[in-house]
Short mmCIF file of C-alpha atoms in Angstrom, two decimals:
data_model
loop_
_atom_site.label_atom_id
_atom_site.label_comp_id
_atom_site.label_asym_id
_atom_site.label_seq_id
_atom_site.Cartn_x
_atom_site.Cartn_y
_atom_site.Cartn_z
CA MET H 1 0.00 0.00 0.00
CA PRO H 2 1.47 3.39 -0.92
CA ALA H 3 2.59 5.73 1.87
CA HIS H 4 0.74 8.94 2.70
CA ASP H 5 3.42 11.10 1.06
CA GLN H 6 3.27 9.09 -2.16
CA MET H 7 -0.51 9.43 -2.40
CA VAL H 8 -0.29 13.17 -1.69
CA ALA H 9 2.39 13.52 -4.39
CA THR H 10 0.07 11.82 -6.89
CA VAL H 11 -2.73 14.25 -6.06
CA HIS H 12 -0.35 17.18 -6.55
CA ALA H 13 0.87 15.68 -9.84
CA TYR H 14 -2.77 15.45 -10.96
CA VAL H 15 -3.40 19.13 -10.16
CA ASP H 16 -0.12 20.16 -11.81
CA ALA H 17 -0.94 18.18 -14.95
CA PHE H 18 -4.15 20.20 -15.36
CA ASP H 19 -2.13 23.40 -14.91
CA ARG H 20 0.16 22.33 -17.76
CA GLU H 21 -2.72 20.86 -19.79
CA ASP H 22 -0.61 17.72 -19.99
CA ILE H 23 -2.99 14.83 -20.61
CA ASP H 24 -0.13 12.30 -20.81
CA ALA H 25 0.87 13.23 -17.26
CA ILE H 26 -2.71 12.62 -16.09
CA VAL H 27 -3.03 9.25 -17.82
CA ARG H 28 0.33 8.10 -16.43
CA LEU H 29 -1.07 8.27 -12.88
CA PHE H 30 -3.63 5.54 -13.60
CA ALA H 31 -3.18 1.77 -13.70
CA PRO H 32 -3.86 0.20 -17.14
CA ASN H 33 -7.17 -1.28 -15.91
CA ALA H 34 -8.20 1.74 -13.82
CA THR H 35 -11.75 3.08 -13.62
CA VAL H 36 -12.95 6.69 -13.47
CA GLU H 37 -16.50 7.57 -12.33
CA ASP H 38 -16.94 11.35 -12.57
CA PRO H 39 -19.37 12.26 -11.17
CA ILE H 40 -20.64 9.29 -9.15
CA GLY H 41 -23.63 7.67 -10.84
CA THR H 42 -22.49 8.32 -14.42
CA PRO H 43 -20.99 5.68 -16.75
CA VAL H 44 -17.59 4.37 -15.69
CA HIS H 45 -14.56 4.97 -17.92
CA ARG H 46 -12.36 1.88 -17.82
CA GLY H 47 -8.80 1.53 -19.10
CA THR H 48 -6.17 3.86 -20.48
CA LYS H 49 -7.90 4.67 -23.76
CA ALA H 50 -11.25 5.52 -22.17
CA ILE H 51 -9.58 7.51 -19.40
CA ARG H 52 -7.56 9.53 -21.91
CA ALA H 53 -10.75 10.25 -23.88
CA PHE H 54 -12.56 11.32 -20.72
CA TYR H 55 -9.86 13.81 -19.69
CA ALA H 56 -9.54 15.29 -23.18
CA MET H 57 -12.70 17.36 -22.61
CA PRO H 58 -11.75 19.25 -19.42
CA ILE H 59 -8.18 19.74 -20.70
CA SER H 60 -9.48 21.20 -23.97
CA MET H 61 -11.71 23.53 -21.92
CA HIS H 62 -8.65 24.76 -19.92
CA ALA H 63 -10.13 23.50 -16.65
CA LYS H 64 -7.83 24.25 -13.69
CA LEU H 65 -7.83 22.57 -10.28
CA THR H 66 -7.19 24.20 -6.90
CA LEU H 67 -6.82 22.09 -3.76
CA GLU H 68 -9.17 23.40 -1.05
CA GLY H 69 -7.68 21.63 1.95
CA PRO H 70 -5.37 18.82 2.97
CA VAL H 71 -5.39 15.42 1.29
CA ARG H 72 -6.89 12.81 3.59
CA THR H 73 -5.37 9.32 3.25
CA VAL H 74 -6.37 5.99 4.72
CA ASP H 75 -6.02 2.35 3.74
CA GLY H 76 -4.62 3.01 0.26
CA ILE H 77 -7.18 5.72 -0.54
CA ALA H 78 -6.71 9.48 -0.90
CA ALA H 79 -9.70 11.83 -0.58
CA PHE H 80 -9.27 15.50 -1.35
CA PRO H 81 -11.43 18.62 -1.69
CA PHE H 82 -10.79 20.94 -4.60
CA SER H 83 -12.43 23.38 -6.95
CA VAL H 84 -12.39 23.34 -10.73
CA THR H 85 -12.53 26.62 -12.63
CA VAL H 86 -13.50 26.62 -16.27
CA PRO H 87 -13.38 29.78 -18.40
CA ILE H 88 -16.50 30.13 -20.57
CA GLU H 89 -16.68 33.00 -23.06
CA GLY H 90 -15.21 35.60 -20.75
CA ALA H 91 -17.04 34.34 -17.65
CA ARG H 92 -15.87 31.56 -15.37
CA ARG H 93 -17.57 28.63 -13.76
CA ARG H 94 -16.45 27.04 -10.51
CA ILE H 95 -17.31 23.49 -9.48
CA ASP H 96 -16.71 22.26 -5.91
CA VAL H 97 -15.59 18.64 -5.98
CA ILE H 98 -14.26 15.90 -3.73
CA ASP H 99 -12.33 13.11 -5.44
CA THR H 100 -11.22 9.78 -4.07
CA PHE H 101 -8.25 7.90 -5.55
CA SER H 102 -7.89 4.22 -4.61
CA PHE H 103 -4.34 3.02 -5.23
CA ASP H 104 -2.95 -0.35 -6.20
CA GLU H 105 0.15 -1.90 -4.64
CA ASN H 106 2.35 -0.11 -7.21
CA GLY H 107 1.05 3.31 -6.23
CA MET H 108 -1.04 3.69 -9.40
CA VAL H 109 -4.60 5.00 -9.24
CA LEU H 110 -6.94 2.04 -9.68
CA GLU H 111 -10.30 3.73 -9.00
CA MET H 112 -11.27 7.37 -9.13
CA HIS H 113 -14.63 8.63 -7.90
CA ALA H 114 -15.75 12.27 -8.10
CA TYR H 115 -18.41 13.72 -5.81
CA TRP H 116 -20.12 16.78 -7.28
CA GLY H 117 -23.55 17.62 -8.58
CA PRO H 118 -25.45 20.45 -10.27
CA GLU H 119 -25.77 22.33 -6.96
CA ASN H 120 -21.97 22.46 -6.74
CA VAL H 121 -21.62 24.41 -9.99
CA HIS H 122 -21.38 28.19 -9.60
CA GLN H 123 -21.07 31.07 -12.03
CA LEU H 124 -18.25 33.45 -11.05
CA MET O 1 -33.57 10.43 -3.38
CA PRO O 2 -33.18 13.39 -1.01
CA ALA O 3 -32.63 16.84 -2.50
CA HIS O 4 -29.33 18.68 -2.19
CA ASP O 5 -30.70 21.03 0.48
CA GLN O 6 -31.97 18.14 2.58
CA MET O 7 -28.59 16.38 2.49
CA VAL O 8 -26.80 19.64 3.37
CA ALA O 9 -29.22 20.18 6.26
CA THR O 10 -28.40 16.71 7.60
CA VAL O 11 -24.67 17.48 7.49
CA HIS O 12 -25.26 20.72 9.39
CA ALA O 13 -27.45 18.88 11.92
CA TYR O 14 -24.58 16.41 12.43
CA VAL O 15 -22.10 19.21 13.10
CA ASP O 16 -24.56 21.01 15.39
CA ALA O 17 -25.23 17.82 17.37
CA PHE O 18 -21.50 17.58 18.16
CA ASP O 19 -21.58 21.22 19.29
CA ARG O 20 -24.40 20.44 21.73
CA GLU O 21 -22.90 17.04 22.64
CA ASP O 22 -26.33 15.62 21.79
CA ILE O 23 -25.82 11.97 20.92
CA ASP O 24 -29.58 11.40 20.42
CA ALA O 25 -29.55 14.03 17.68
CA ILE O 26 -26.68 12.23 15.96
CA VAL O 27 -28.31 8.80 16.15
CA ARG O 28 -31.60 10.18 14.79
CA LEU O 29 -29.90 11.02 11.49
CA PHE O 30 -29.17 7.34 10.76
CA ALA O 31 -31.49 4.67 9.39
CA PRO O 32 -32.08 1.74 11.81
CA ASN O 33 -29.88 -0.57 9.71
CA ALA O 34 -27.23 2.05 8.91
CA THR O 35 -23.50 1.36 8.86
CA VAL O 36 -20.63 3.55 10.03
CA GLU O 37 -17.02 2.89 8.93
CA ASP O 38 -14.75 5.45 10.62
CA PRO O 39 -12.05 5.48 9.44
CA ILE O 40 -12.24 3.38 6.26
CA GLY O 41 -10.69 -0.05 6.81
CA THR O 42 -11.76 -0.41 10.45
CA PRO O 43 -14.65 -2.60 11.69
CA VAL O 44 -18.10 -1.45 10.58
CA HIS O 45 -20.64 -0.34 13.20
CA ARG O 46 -24.08 -1.54 12.13
CA GLY O 47 -27.44 -0.54 13.56
CA THR O 48 -28.67 2.03 16.06
CA LYS O 49 -27.15 0.46 19.17
CA ALA O 50 -23.67 0.05 17.67
CA ILE O 51 -23.77 3.52 16.13
CA ARG O 52 -24.75 5.09 19.46
CA ALA O 53 -21.91 3.25 21.18
CA PHE O 54 -19.45 4.40 18.52
CA TYR O 55 -20.36 8.08 18.88
CA ALA O 56 -20.30 7.98 22.70
CA MET O 57 -16.49 8.17 22.64
CA PRO O 58 -15.98 11.38 20.59
CA ILE O 59 -18.92 13.06 22.35
CA SER O 60 -17.44 12.23 25.78
CA MET O 61 -14.12 13.67 24.58
CA HIS O 62 -15.89 16.96 23.60
CA ALA O 63 -14.88 16.56 19.95
CA LYS O 64 -16.14 19.48 17.85
CA LEU O 65 -16.57 19.57 14.08
CA THR O 66 -15.91 22.48 11.72
CA LEU O 67 -16.93 22.31 8.06
CA GLU O 68 -13.95 23.21 5.86
CA GLY O 69 -15.77 23.81 2.60
CA PRO O 70 -19.07 23.25 0.82
CA VAL O 71 -20.96 19.96 0.98
CA ARG O 72 -20.74 18.13 -2.34
CA THR O 73 -23.84 16.11 -3.25
CA VAL O 74 -24.52 13.63 -6.03
CA ASP O 75 -26.77 10.65 -6.55
CA GLY O 76 -28.03 10.47 -2.94
CA ILE O 77 -24.56 10.91 -1.45
CA ALA O 78 -23.10 13.88 0.43
CA ALA O 79 -19.31 14.29 0.74
CA PHE O 80 -17.90 17.00 2.96
CA PRO O 81 -14.50 18.16 4.27
CA PHE O 82 -14.21 19.09 7.92
CA SER O 83 -11.85 19.19 10.84
CA VAL O 84 -12.34 17.66 14.27
CA THR O 85 -10.79 19.34 17.29
CA VAL O 86 -10.37 17.39 20.49
CA PRO O 87 -9.14 19.01 23.71
CA ILE O 88 -6.53 16.82 25.46
CA GLU O 89 -5.20 17.92 28.85
CA GLY O 90 -4.86 21.57 27.96
CA ALA O 91 -3.59 20.93 24.43
CA ARG O 92 -5.73 20.31 21.37
CA ARG O 93 -5.60 17.86 18.52
CA ARG O 94 -6.99 18.51 15.06
CA ILE O 95 -7.93 15.79 12.61
CA ASP O 96 -8.65 16.58 8.96
CA VAL O 97 -11.45 14.35 7.70
CA ILE O 98 -13.72 13.83 4.71
CA ASP O 99 -16.98 11.99 5.37
CA THR O 100 -19.45 10.56 2.91
CA PHE O 101 -23.12 10.04 3.85
CA SER O 102 -25.18 7.78 1.56
CA PHE O 103 -28.90 8.43 2.05
CA ASP O 104 -31.91 6.15 1.75
CA GLU O 105 -35.17 7.18 0.07
CA ASN O 106 -36.41 8.62 3.38
CA GLY O 107 -33.46 10.96 3.71
CA MET O 108 -31.84 8.94 6.51
CA VAL O 109 -28.12 8.20 6.47
CA LEU O 110 -27.69 4.57 5.41
CA GLU O 111 -23.88 4.44 5.06
CA MET O 112 -21.22 6.67 6.55
CA HIS O 113 -17.56 6.42 5.55
CA ALA O 114 -14.80 8.54 7.06
CA TYR O 115 -11.50 9.23 5.25
CA TRP O 116 -8.67 10.11 7.62
CA GLY O 117 -5.47 8.49 8.74
CA PRO O 118 -2.60 9.02 11.19
CA GLU O 119 -1.00 11.62 8.89
CA ASN O 120 -4.16 13.74 9.17
CA VAL O 121 -3.84 14.11 12.96
CA HIS O 122 -2.09 17.26 14.15
CA GLN O 123 -1.17 18.64 17.55
CA LEU O 124 -2.27 22.27 17.95
#
């Protein structure tokens, strides 16, 4: 099971990859058979190809992530609060999100779940 | 499925019940067959009696909760970041936590999971 510091570093690498709009750096954090459910209750994206396709949209929209508190870690899982800002025709939208990353024994993200709904989307 | 505002109200009622050290008010938020796993990876407390016994400890220690950001809601689940402060012989300890509450169709909490580990505990 990865150590706290390793899981925190992965979360920071995820945020930084959005900053650089570096989709390869995002995909590299996930295990080959990983799943992404964002938000919870929507169809699951499974495997490298599907995960890359999923992240292409927010990256193309210049979505940026800001951590909104410390990363909580327990039992091979990291949970972290953050906001996403997306520029839209001169305005901006902010979404408040909590993600969980479940890690495999190699420190790769095996399952990602995102908690956010329509009420967490705000016009700025 | 409960509405966003109802789930947020339950989270606030949970925080307020800690403020008042009102264990009955905490237990009332949970369905009779609810489960509490706090933190993730530890034995699950199932049912009203076990849940009451679990919360007796933090209430007796005067643990207080502070929300550290907005409540995220999706698909009948609320996820929220908060800190717990516990006074200990003149000092204080702070724990950074994220909880998820999964609700049943009556708006009662059916599953609670808490994300925090040793690295999230700080001496103040």
